[in-house]
Amino acid sequence: LAAEGHGTVRPDLAPASLVELFAEQVRRTPGAEAVVCGSKRLSFAELDSRSDRLAARLTAAGVERESPVALLMERSVDLPVAILAVLKAGGLYVPLGEGFPVARLHWMLERTGARLLLADSATAGHEAVRTSPVPVLDATAPAEGAPAEAPVPYPPCSPDQLAYVMYTSGSTGEPKGIGVTHANVAALARDTAFGAAHRRVLAHSPLSFDASTYELWAPLLSGGLVVMAPPGRVDTAALARLVEEHRITSMFLTAALFNLVVEECVELLTRVREVWTGGEAASPHSFARALEQAPDTVLVNAYGPTETTTFATHHRLDPRAGAVVDGRIPIGTALDDTRLYVLDGRGRPVPQGAVGQLCVGGTGVARGYLGRPGLTARQFTPDPYGAPGARMYRTGDLARRRPDGTVDYLGRSDQQVKIRG
């Protein structure tokens, strides 16, 4: 039972740092467009050189291996520049949400031990920036016309270094800072689930939401284009304009936004090749209508806690292959180098069709919770069915395996008193 339902093993992929993989892509396609936002565009070479210059400033400001650097910036071409610069300097980025209370943002700065807070002209006046307990650096200065500096040699960056710390909502207690490594993100970005359809990806999720990891790194590490949505709220009308104007080929929508798109402008789905959705249980009604109205678009129901680096599973529905909705939409099968277990209370695999806790092992399993070793030890445990030293994340989600090998998500284990299989 423990051997069932795992993703494709990828012996061809050695663990790598994001800095290393991005440098390889720059060498392959220096002149190709890497990021666009409105009328502003950067090629891979321009993104590389601009992030080099900012990395030099960060290094001069004391950023070194795994130094936390917080980001409170609007969506623009400067955001990928800032993220890459932090990683090149050896640091890790801590995305802050503009809508969070100021006290919480300051708590996050202090809790992570942030060395710096990166802001831009749009967020410089934000109260959390004006009253920041840590030094603030304008990531957009010096001006674009400033003379280029020779890039400072990067400190060695290993795949097991942290790339970012992302905070959970804290809806069930104190927010948890989840430390995700370069190797975790590299494994996600290079997954075979992201094929040719993921060449022009819409980046509209807040940076503090882990879907942004897919939106940025899947296209950047494959020579694709990151299309940054303009700042502010993106409604269905804005989505439709962006898809049309930039010829978006794929995007991620939360389940709630996907349902709204299906209700308000389902024709938008016909203009993209793949739509990934997740974050909560999928609506069979919305999926059925989308399949009917967008017969050439692949729909993917994805699942994955932040602790497993954005996505751990995916279920593809391709109308051209005769896909239909028949009741509950499963969360599907594991991504590459990912192991899925449905376990009972004693950690033993349950039979097919029985309900248990979903546990995830493999290359996406994060390092753990920042500064909380006890909680990390409880949730990130040794994988008894994996290779020596392997770990798995206990999701707290209920699941069961279907006869076809796909997995059903059945809700949280702490919100159900009685379980009927």
Short mmCIF file of C-alpha atoms in Angstrom, two decimals, residues 148-312:
data_model
loop_
_atom_site.label_atom_id
_atom_site.label_comp_id
_atom_site.label_asym_id
_atom_site.label_seq_id
_atom_site.Cartn_x
_atom_site.Cartn_y
_atom_site.Cartn_z
CA ALA A 148 26.21 49.57 -14.51
CA GLU A 149 28.54 48.25 -11.86
CA ALA A 150 30.62 45.15 -12.36
CA PRO A 151 28.66 42.41 -10.61
CA VAL A 152 30.05 41.35 -7.27
CA PRO A 153 30.81 37.61 -7.26
CA TYR A 154 27.87 35.87 -5.65
CA PRO A 155 28.46 33.96 -2.45
CA PRO A 156 28.14 30.22 -3.09
CA CYS A 157 24.46 29.26 -3.00
CA SER A 158 23.55 25.67 -2.20
CA PRO A 159 20.24 23.97 -3.05
CA ASP A 160 19.45 23.40 0.63
CA GLN A 161 19.56 27.13 1.43
CA LEU A 162 16.26 28.84 2.19
CA ALA A 163 14.81 30.79 -0.76
CA TYR A 164 11.90 32.32 1.15
CA VAL A 165 9.91 32.27 4.36
CA MET A 166 6.18 32.55 3.78
CA TYR A 167 3.68 33.08 6.57
CA THR A 168 0.37 31.26 6.92
CA SER A 169 -2.75 33.28 7.58
CA GLY A 170 -2.69 32.57 11.31
CA SER A 171 -6.42 31.85 11.26
CA THR A 172 -5.88 28.92 13.63
CA GLY A 173 -3.42 30.64 15.98
CA GLU A 174 -0.07 32.39 15.66
CA PRO A 175 1.05 32.66 12.01
CA LYS A 176 3.71 30.13 11.06
CA GLY A 177 6.71 31.09 8.93
CA ILE A 178 7.41 28.26 6.50
CA GLY A 179 11.00 27.99 5.28
CA VAL A 180 11.20 26.81 1.66
CA THR A 181 14.54 25.95 0.04
CA HIS A 182 16.00 26.60 -3.40
CA ALA A 183 15.79 22.85 -4.10
CA ASN A 184 12.08 22.84 -3.18
CA VAL A 185 11.27 25.65 -5.63
CA ALA A 186 13.55 24.26 -8.36
CA ALA A 187 11.78 20.90 -8.16
CA LEU A 188 8.38 22.57 -8.55
CA ALA A 189 9.45 24.82 -11.44
CA ARG A 190 11.00 21.92 -13.38
CA ASP A 191 8.05 19.54 -12.93
CA THR A 192 6.89 17.85 -16.13
CA ALA A 193 3.32 18.97 -15.35
CA PHE A 194 4.35 22.42 -16.60
CA GLY A 195 4.87 21.76 -20.28
CA ALA A 196 4.66 23.97 -23.35
CA ALA A 197 1.37 25.50 -22.16
CA HIS A 198 3.25 27.35 -19.42
CA ARG A 199 5.21 29.69 -21.69
CA ARG A 200 3.32 32.92 -20.94
CA VAL A 201 2.17 32.79 -17.33
CA LEU A 202 0.02 35.42 -15.64
CA ALA A 203 1.45 36.55 -12.27
CA HIS A 204 -1.46 38.06 -10.36
CA SER A 205 -1.33 36.34 -6.96
CA PRO A 206 -0.02 38.35 -3.99
CA LEU A 207 3.64 37.55 -3.36
CA SER A 208 2.63 36.46 0.15
CA PHE A 209 0.47 33.68 -1.39
CA ASP A 210 2.42 30.63 -2.49
CA ALA A 211 0.83 30.43 -5.96
CA SER A 212 3.26 33.26 -6.75
CA THR A 213 6.07 30.67 -6.55
CA TYR A 214 4.64 28.88 -9.59
CA GLU A 215 3.79 32.13 -11.41
CA LEU A 216 7.35 33.41 -11.18
CA TRP A 217 9.67 30.41 -11.27
CA ALA A 218 7.96 28.00 -13.69
CA PRO A 219 8.29 30.44 -16.63
CA LEU A 220 11.61 32.02 -15.57
CA LEU A 221 13.48 28.72 -15.34
CA SER A 222 12.13 27.43 -18.66
CA GLY A 223 12.67 30.50 -20.82
CA GLY A 224 9.03 31.57 -20.63
CA LEU A 225 7.48 34.97 -19.93
CA VAL A 226 6.17 36.24 -16.60
CA VAL A 227 3.27 38.61 -17.29
CA MET A 228 2.86 40.71 -14.16
CA ALA A 229 -0.67 41.97 -13.59
CA PRO A 230 -0.80 45.70 -12.79
CA PRO A 231 -0.97 46.69 -9.10
CA GLY A 232 -4.24 46.42 -7.25
CA ARG A 233 -7.16 44.03 -7.28
CA VAL A 234 -7.57 41.87 -10.37
CA ASP A 235 -11.24 41.24 -11.15
CA THR A 236 -12.66 39.10 -13.94
CA ALA A 237 -12.75 42.02 -16.40
CA ALA A 238 -9.08 42.82 -15.71
CA LEU A 239 -8.22 39.11 -16.13
CA ALA A 240 -9.93 39.04 -19.51
CA ARG A 241 -8.00 42.14 -20.68
CA LEU A 242 -4.66 40.72 -19.54
CA VAL A 243 -5.27 37.35 -21.17
CA GLU A 244 -6.20 39.02 -24.45
CA GLU A 245 -3.48 41.68 -24.47
CA HIS A 246 -0.58 39.43 -23.49
CA ARG A 247 -1.74 36.16 -25.08
CA ILE A 248 -1.53 34.34 -21.74
CA THR A 249 -1.16 30.59 -22.18
CA SER A 250 -1.68 29.45 -18.58
CA MET A 251 -2.66 30.80 -15.18
CA PHE A 252 -3.58 29.77 -11.66
CA LEU A 253 -6.91 30.85 -10.19
CA THR A 254 -8.08 30.21 -6.65
CA ALA A 255 -11.18 28.01 -6.55
CA ALA A 256 -13.29 31.04 -5.63
CA LEU A 257 -11.96 33.12 -8.52
CA PHE A 258 -12.28 30.19 -10.93
CA ASN A 259 -15.95 29.82 -9.96
CA LEU A 260 -16.46 33.56 -10.50
CA VAL A 261 -14.79 33.46 -13.92
CA VAL A 262 -17.02 30.56 -14.96
CA GLU A 263 -20.06 32.53 -13.79
CA GLU A 264 -19.16 35.97 -15.18
CA CYS A 265 -16.94 35.46 -18.25
CA VAL A 266 -16.44 31.80 -19.05
CA GLU A 267 -15.27 32.77 -22.57
CA LEU A 268 -12.01 33.96 -20.96
CA LEU A 269 -11.09 30.28 -20.44
CA THR A 270 -11.20 29.63 -24.19
CA ARG A 271 -8.23 31.95 -24.74
CA VAL A 272 -5.71 30.03 -22.60
CA ARG A 273 -4.29 26.53 -22.97
CA GLU A 274 -4.33 25.50 -19.31
CA VAL A 275 -6.02 26.79 -16.16
CA TRP A 276 -4.85 25.52 -12.77
CA THR A 277 -7.09 26.03 -9.77
CA GLY A 278 -7.07 25.07 -6.11
CA GLY A 279 -6.95 26.39 -2.57
CA GLU A 280 -10.24 24.81 -1.55
CA ALA A 281 -12.55 22.02 -2.71
CA ALA A 282 -13.35 22.22 -6.43
CA SER A 283 -16.91 22.88 -7.60
CA PRO A 284 -18.12 20.06 -9.89
CA HIS A 285 -20.71 22.46 -11.36
CA SER A 286 -18.05 25.04 -12.32
CA PHE A 287 -15.75 22.39 -13.77
CA ALA A 288 -18.55 20.84 -15.82
CA ARG A 289 -19.58 24.21 -17.26
CA ALA A 290 -15.97 25.17 -18.00
CA LEU A 291 -15.33 21.89 -19.83
CA GLU A 292 -18.46 22.44 -21.90
CA GLN A 293 -17.78 26.11 -22.73
CA ALA A 294 -14.00 25.84 -23.25
CA PRO A 295 -13.58 22.53 -25.10
CA ASP A 296 -9.94 23.19 -26.06
CA THR A 297 -8.70 24.23 -22.61
CA VAL A 298 -7.17 21.83 -20.09
CA LEU A 299 -8.40 22.29 -16.52
CA VAL A 300 -6.20 21.20 -13.61
CA ASN A 301 -7.39 20.81 -10.04
CA ALA A 302 -4.28 21.22 -7.88
CA TYR A 303 -3.61 20.66 -4.19
CA GLY A 304 -0.70 21.50 -1.96
CA PRO A 305 -0.04 23.20 1.38
CA THR A 306 2.63 25.89 1.53
CA GLU A 307 4.66 23.33 3.50
CA THR A 308 4.99 21.20 0.34
CA THR A 309 5.91 24.10 -1.98
CA THR A 310 2.69 25.21 -3.67
CA PHE A 311 1.51 22.02 -5.44
CA ALA A 312 1.84 18.38 -4.38
#
